[in-house]
């Protein structure tokens, strides 16, 4: 959830065959200090305390039994005010999203929040015997658990992120796959329903494609129509673009040799 988290995270079985990330504690606390220092937040976040609440939520329970509610205390000590009008949601566009956010400098994803930054790409689970701490050997797959500790954390994080959204927001979807809008994704299953039409003034849906294609879905074709239907029904103002020149240029800067890009650059200069 930066692990997908907002994303639009897609629920893949990231934990299959892996145990808890080695040195989890050092990584999580280190990232927390790094974020607090670099983001210039006043030090009202207590990184040790956040870790303690996290650990309590996870290790006292069996690996498939950590629900959203178990993280409640941790979420209380990690509450963060977001620049709500800059939020970017994404699904299956992770790599592109990173360069887009970096280049424009004007979007926030779940990964830009303290919580998202701290837990991005990490895996964790406890053990059946309660006092044995984290299981570094193996963690269950998301799909085999009712309440997977990793999933539950990202679910709550995504929900909070979506609930905070205000003003204009952006949704970045991948038109090179079927089900660009996937109801099972973190965006489709958690974030979408937590967006508030009274707080969000405008939703900008942007569809991007692999330069080499395929071009499977668009604003007028495929699952994205279903997403637009939901926005309409719930009273959001929205626009959808599937030929955004800025996005194409950004992709071409990384892959200038593609024919699409040659045409694009020729048109520009
Ligand atoms: C679209 O999804 C595919 C499959 O997950 C991925 O390989 C590709 O990089 C994605 N395209 C973009 C533009 O994000
Ligand atoms: C929000 O989006 C609408 C519609 O595209 C646009 O007219 C408006 O200028 C945007 N507002 C901000 C603050 O970006």
CSV table of C-alpha atoms and ligand atoms in Angstrom, one decimal:
chain,number,residue,atom,x,y,z
A,1,UNK,CA,0.0,0.0,0.0
A,2,UNK,CA,2.7,2.6,-0.3
A,3,UNK,CA,2.5,-0.7,-0.5
A,4,UNK,CA,0.0,0.5,-2.6
A,5,UNK,CA,-1.1,2.2,-0.5
A,6,UNK,CA,-3.7,4.9,-2.4
A,7,UNK,CA,-3.8,4.3,-4.3
A,8,UNK,CA,-4.7,2.6,-5.6
A,9,UNK,CA,-3.2,-0.4,-4.3
A,10,UNK,CA,-3.8,-3.6,-5.9
A,11,UNK,CA,-4.4,-6.5,-3.8
A,12,UNK,CA,-1.6,-8.8,-4.8
A,13,UNK,CA,-0.4,-11.6,-2.6
A,14,UNK,CA,2.8,-9.8,-1.9
A,15,UNK,CA,3.5,-11.8,1.2
A,16,UNK,CA,3.4,-15.2,-0.5
A,17,UNK,CA,6.5,-17.2,0.6
A,18,UNK,CA,8.1,-14.3,2.4
A,19,UNK,CA,8.3,-13.8,6.1
A,20,UNK,CA,8.5,-10.5,7.9
A,21,UNK,CA,11.0,-8.1,6.3
A,22,UNK,CA,14.4,-8.5,8.2
A,23,UNK,CA,15.2,-5.7,10.5
A,24,UNK,CA,11.6,-4.5,10.3
A,25,UNK,CA,11.9,-2.4,13.5
A,26,UNK,CA,15.1,-0.6,12.4
A,27,UNK,CA,13.6,0.1,9.0
A,28,UNK,CA,10.3,1.4,10.3
A,29,UNK,CA,11.7,3.6,13.0
A,30,UNK,CA,14.5,4.8,10.7
A,31,UNK,CA,12.1,5.8,8.0
A,32,UNK,CA,10.0,7.6,10.6
A,33,UNK,CA,12.9,9.7,11.8
A,34,UNK,CA,13.9,10.4,8.3
A,35,UNK,CA,10.5,11.5,7.3
A,36,UNK,CA,10.0,13.7,10.3
A,37,UNK,CA,13.4,15.3,9.8
A,38,UNK,CA,13.2,15.8,6.1
A,39,UNK,CA,9.6,16.9,5.9
A,40,UNK,CA,10.5,19.4,8.5
A,41,UNK,CA,7.6,18.4,10.7
A,42,UNK,CA,7.9,19.7,14.2
A,43,UNK,CA,8.9,16.7,16.3
A,44,UNK,CA,5.5,16.0,17.7
A,45,UNK,CA,5.6,12.5,16.2
A,46,UNK,CA,7.0,10.0,18.6
A,47,UNK,CA,8.5,7.3,16.3
A,48,UNK,CA,9.2,4.9,19.2
A,49,UNK,CA,5.6,5.2,20.3
A,50,UNK,CA,4.3,4.6,16.8
A,51,UNK,CA,6.4,1.5,16.6
A,52,UNK,CA,5.2,0.2,20.0
A,53,UNK,CA,1.6,0.6,19.0
A,54,UNK,CA,2.3,-1.1,15.8
A,55,UNK,CA,4.1,-4.0,17.4
A,56,UNK,CA,1.3,-4.4,20.0
A,57,UNK,CA,-1.3,-4.7,17.2
A,58,UNK,CA,0.6,-7.4,15.4
A,59,UNK,CA,2.6,-9.6,17.7
A,60,UNK,CA,-0.1,-10.4,20.2
A,61,UNK,CA,-2.3,-12.0,17.5
A,62,UNK,CA,-2.1,-14.9,15.2
A,63,UNK,CA,-1.0,-14.0,11.7
A,64,UNK,CA,-4.4,-14.1,10.2
A,65,UNK,CA,-6.2,-12.2,12.8
A,66,UNK,CA,-5.1,-8.6,12.8
A,67,UNK,CA,-8.0,-6.4,11.8
A,68,UNK,CA,-8.3,-2.7,11.1
A,69,UNK,CA,-9.5,-2.1,14.6
A,70,UNK,CA,-6.3,-3.5,16.1
A,71,UNK,CA,-4.3,-0.7,14.5
A,72,UNK,CA,-6.6,2.0,16.0
A,73,UNK,CA,-4.1,3.1,18.7
A,74,UNK,CA,-1.3,3.3,16.2
A,75,UNK,CA,-3.4,5.4,13.8
A,76,UNK,CA,-4.2,7.8,16.7
A,77,UNK,CA,-0.5,8.5,17.3
A,78,UNK,CA,0.3,8.9,13.6
A,79,UNK,CA,-2.6,11.3,12.6
A,80,UNK,CA,-1.4,13.7,9.9
A,81,UNK,CA,-3.0,16.6,8.2
A,82,UNK,CA,-2.8,16.2,4.4
A,83,UNK,CA,-2.8,18.8,1.7
A,84,UNK,CA,-6.2,17.5,0.8
A,85,UNK,CA,-6.6,19.2,-2.6
A,86,UNK,CA,-3.5,17.5,-4.0
A,87,UNK,CA,-4.3,13.9,-3.5
A,88,UNK,CA,-3.5,11.4,-6.3
A,89,UNK,CA,-5.1,8.0,-6.5
A,90,UNK,CA,-3.7,5.4,-8.7
A,91,UNK,CA,-4.1,1.8,-9.8
A,92,UNK,CA,-1.7,-0.4,-11.7
A,93,UNK,CA,0.3,2.7,-12.6
A,94,UNK,CA,2.9,2.6,-9.9
A,95,UNK,CA,6.1,3.2,-11.8
A,96,UNK,CA,4.6,6.0,-13.8
A,97,UNK,CA,3.0,7.5,-10.8
A,98,UNK,CA,6.4,7.8,-9.1
A,99,UNK,CA,7.9,9.9,-12.0
A,100,UNK,CA,4.7,11.9,-12.4
A,101,UNK,CA,4.7,12.8,-8.7
A,102,UNK,CA,8.4,13.6,-8.7
A,103,UNK,CA,8.3,15.7,-11.8
A,104,UNK,CA,5.2,17.7,-11.1
A,105,UNK,CA,5.9,18.1,-7.4
A,106,UNK,CA,2.3,18.9,-6.9
A,107,UNK,CA,0.7,15.6,-5.9
A,108,UNK,CA,0.4,13.6,-2.8
A,109,UNK,CA,-0.1,9.9,-2.8
A,110,UNK,CA,-0.4,7.6,0.2
A,111,UNK,CA,3.3,7.0,-0.1
A,112,UNK,CA,3.9,10.7,0.7
A,113,UNK,CA,2.2,10.4,4.1
A,114,UNK,CA,4.2,9.4,7.2
A,115,UNK,CA,2.5,6.1,7.5
A,116,UNK,CA,2.8,5.3,3.8
A,117,UNK,CA,6.5,6.2,3.9
A,118,UNK,CA,7.2,4.1,6.9
A,119,UNK,CA,5.5,0.9,5.8
A,120,UNK,CA,6.0,1.0,2.0
A,121,UNK,CA,6.9,-2.4,0.5
A,122,UNK,CA,7.4,-4.1,3.9
A,123,UNK,CA,5.9,-7.4,5.1
A,124,UNK,CA,5.0,-8.4,8.6
A,125,UNK,CA,3.1,-10.9,10.5
A,126,UNK,CA,3.0,-12.3,14.0
A,127,UNK,CA,3.1,-15.9,15.2
A,128,UNK,CA,0.5,-18.3,16.5
A,129,UNK,CA,2.4,-18.5,19.8
A,130,UNK,CA,1.7,-15.1,21.1
A,131,UNK,CA,5.0,-14.3,22.8
A,132,UNK,CA,7.3,-15.2,20.0
A,133,UNK,CA,7.2,-11.9,18.1
A,134,UNK,CA,7.2,-11.5,14.4
A,135,UNK,CA,7.5,-14.4,12.1
A,136,UNK,CA,10.6,-13.9,9.9
A,137,UNK,CA,10.2,-17.3,8.2
A,138,UNK,CA,6.9,-17.0,6.4
A,139,UNK,CA,3.7,-15.0,6.4
A,140,UNK,CA,0.4,-16.1,5.0
A,141,UNK,CA,-0.9,-14.9,1.7
A,142,UNK,CA,-3.5,-12.1,1.8
A,143,UNK,CA,-6.0,-14.3,0.1
A,144,UNK,CA,-5.8,-17.0,2.8
A,145,UNK,CA,-6.5,-14.6,5.6
A,146,UNK,CA,-9.7,-13.0,6.9
A,147,UNK,CA,-7.7,-10.3,8.6
A,148,UNK,CA,-4.2,-10.1,7.2
A,149,UNK,CA,-2.0,-7.7,9.2
A,150,UNK,CA,-0.5,-6.0,6.1
A,151,UNK,CA,-3.8,-5.7,4.3
A,152,UNK,CA,-5.6,-4.3,7.4
A,153,UNK,CA,-3.0,-1.6,7.8
A,154,UNK,CA,-3.3,-0.5,4.2
A,155,UNK,CA,-7.0,-0.7,4.2
A,156,UNK,CA,-7.3,1.7,7.1
A,157,UNK,CA,-4.6,3.9,5.7
A,158,UNK,CA,-6.3,4.1,2.3
A,159,UNK,CA,-9.6,4.8,3.9
A,160,UNK,CA,-8.2,7.7,5.9
A,161,UNK,CA,-6.4,9.0,2.9
A,162,UNK,CA,-9.6,9.0,0.8
A,163,UNK,CA,-11.7,10.5,3.5
A,164,UNK,CA,-9.3,13.4,3.8
A,165,UNK,CA,-9.6,14.3,0.1
A,166,UNK,CA,-10.9,17.7,-0.8
A,167,UNK,CA,-10.8,20.2,-3.7
A,168,UNK,CA,-9.5,18.7,-6.9
A,169,UNK,CA,-8.2,15.1,-6.9
A,170,UNK,CA,-6.6,13.0,-9.6
A,171,UNK,CA,-7.1,9.3,-10.4
A,172,UNK,CA,-4.4,7.7,-12.6
A,173,UNK,CA,-5.4,4.5,-14.4
A,174,UNK,CA,-3.7,2.1,-16.7
A,175,UNK,CA,-5.5,1.8,-20.1
A,176,UNK,CA,-3.2,-1.0,-21.2
A,177,UNK,CA,-4.9,-3.6,-19.1
A,178,UNK,CA,-8.3,-5.0,-18.9
A,179,UNK,CA,-10.2,-3.8,-15.8
A,180,UNK,CA,-8.2,-0.6,-15.5
A,181,UNK,CA,-10.9,0.2,-12.9
A,182,UNK,CA,-10.9,-2.9,-10.7
A,183,UNK,CA,-13.5,-3.1,-8.0
A,184,UNK,CA,-11.2,-5.4,-6.1
A,185,UNK,CA,-8.3,-3.0,-6.0
A,186,UNK,CA,-7.7,-0.8,-3.0
A,187,UNK,CA,-9.0,2.1,-5.0
A,188,UNK,CA,-12.1,0.3,-6.1
A,189,UNK,CA,-12.9,-1.4,-2.9
A,190,UNK,CA,-11.9,1.1,-0.2
A,191,UNK,CA,-10.9,4.5,-1.5
A,192,UNK,CA,-13.7,5.2,-3.9
A,193,UNK,CA,-16.5,4.8,-1.4
A,194,UNK,CA,-14.7,7.0,1.1
A,195,UNK,CA,-14.4,10.0,-1.2
A,196,UNK,CA,-16.8,12.6,-0.1
A,197,UNK,CA,-18.6,14.5,-3.0
A,198,UNK,CA,-19.3,17.4,-0.7
A,199,UNK,CA,-15.6,17.9,-0.1
A,200,UNK,CA,-14.2,16.9,-3.5
A,201,UNK,CA,-14.9,19.6,-6.0
A,202,UNK,CA,-13.6,17.8,-9.1
A,203,UNK,CA,-12.2,14.4,-10.0
A,204,UNK,CA,-9.7,14.3,-12.8
A,205,UNK,CA,-9.5,10.8,-14.2
A,206,UNK,CA,-6.4,10.3,-16.3
A,207,UNK,CA,-5.8,7.2,-18.4
A,208,UNK,CA,-2.2,6.3,-19.4
A,209,UNK,CA,-1.0,3.6,-21.7
A,210,UNK,CA,2.2,1.7,-22.2
A,211,UNK,CA,3.9,3.4,-25.2
A,212,UNK,CA,3.9,0.1,-27.0
A,213,UNK,CA,0.3,-0.5,-26.2
A,214,UNK,CA,-2.0,-2.3,-26.0
A,215,UNK,CA,-4.7,0.3,-25.9
A,216,UNK,CA,-7.5,-1.7,-24.2
A,217,UNK,CA,-9.5,0.8,-22.2
A,218,UNK,CA,-10.3,4.5,-22.3
A,219,UNK,CA,-12.6,7.1,-21.0
A,220,UNK,CA,-15.2,5.7,-23.4
A,221,UNK,CA,-14.4,2.0,-23.3
A,222,UNK,CA,-14.2,-0.7,-20.7
A,223,UNK,CA,-14.3,-0.7,-17.0
A,224,UNK,CA,-13.6,3.0,-16.7
A,225,UNK,CA,-17.1,3.6,-17.8
A,226,UNK,CA,-18.2,1.8,-14.7
A,227,UNK,CA,-16.1,4.2,-12.6
A,228,UNK,CA,-17.5,7.2,-14.3
A,229,UNK,CA,-21.0,5.8,-13.6
A,230,UNK,CA,-20.2,5.7,-9.9
A,231,UNK,CA,-18.9,9.2,-9.8
A,232,UNK,CA,-22.0,10.4,-11.7
A,233,UNK,CA,-24.4,8.6,-9.3
A,234,UNK,CA,-22.7,10.0,-6.3
A,235,UNK,CA,-22.8,13.6,-7.6
A,236,UNK,CA,-19.1,14.2,-8.2
A,237,UNK,CA,-17.9,16.6,-10.9
A,238,UNK,CA,-15.5,14.8,-13.0
A,239,UNK,CA,-13.5,14.8,-16.2
A,240,UNK,CA,-11.7,12.0,-17.9
A,241,UNK,CA,-8.7,12.3,-20.3
A,242,UNK,CA,-7.0,9.6,-22.2
A,243,UNK,CA,-4.7,11.6,-24.4
A,244,UNK,CA,-3.0,13.9,-21.9
A,245,UNK,CA,0.0,15.4,-23.7
A,246,UNK,CA,1.9,16.1,-20.4
A,247,UNK,CA,1.7,12.5,-19.4
A,248,UNK,CA,2.8,11.4,-22.9
A,249,UNK,CA,5.8,13.7,-22.9
A,250,UNK,CA,6.8,12.5,-19.4
A,251,UNK,CA,6.7,8.9,-20.7
A,252,UNK,CA,8.7,9.8,-23.8
A,253,UNK,CA,11.4,11.5,-21.8
A,254,UNK,CA,12.2,8.1,-20.4
A,255,UNK,CA,11.7,6.2,-23.7
A,256,UNK,CA,12.4,8.7,-26.5
A,257,UNK,CA,12.9,6.1,-29.2
A,258,UNK,CA,9.4,4.9,-29.4
A,259,UNK,CA,7.6,5.8,-32.7
A,260,UNK,CA,4.8,7.5,-30.7
A,261,UNK,CA,7.4,9.7,-29.1
A,262,UNK,CA,9.1,10.6,-32.4
A,263,UNK,CA,5.8,11.8,-33.7
A,264,UNK,CA,5.1,13.6,-30.5
A,265,UNK,CA,8.5,15.4,-30.4
A,266,UNK,CA,8.3,16.3,-34.1
A,267,UNK,CA,5.0,17.9,-33.5
A,268,UNK,CA,6.5,20.0,-30.6
A,269,UNK,CA,9.6,21.3,-32.3
B,1,LIG,C1,0.1,-1.2,-16.9
B,1,LIG,O1,0.0,-2.4,-16.3
B,1,LIG,C2,1.0,-3.4,-16.7
B,1,LIG,C3,0.7,-4.7,-16.0
B,1,LIG,O2,0.6,-4.5,-14.6
B,1,LIG,C4,2.4,-2.8,-16.4
B,1,LIG,O3,3.4,-3.7,-16.8
B,1,LIG,C5,2.6,-1.5,-17.1
B,1,LIG,O4,3.9,-0.9,-16.7
B,1,LIG,C6,1.5,-0.5,-16.7
B,1,LIG,N1,1.6,0.7,-17.5
B,1,LIG,C7,1.7,1.9,-17.0
B,1,LIG,C8,1.8,3.0,-18.0
B,1,LIG,O5,1.8,2.1,-15.8
B,2,LIG,C1,-10.2,22.1,-10.4
B,2,LIG,O1,-10.6,21.5,-11.6
B,2,LIG,C2,-11.5,22.3,-12.4
B,2,LIG,C3,-12.0,21.5,-13.6
B,2,LIG,O2,-10.9,21.1,-14.3
B,2,LIG,C4,-10.7,23.6,-12.8
B,2,LIG,O3,-11.5,24.4,-13.6
B,2,LIG,C5,-10.2,24.3,-11.6
B,2,LIG,O4,-9.4,25.4,-12.0
B,2,LIG,C6,-9.4,23.4,-10.7
B,2,LIG,N1,-9.0,24.1,-9.5
B,2,LIG,C7,-7.8,24.0,-9.0
B,2,LIG,C8,-7.6,24.7,-7.7
B,2,LIG,O5,-6.9,23.4,-9.6
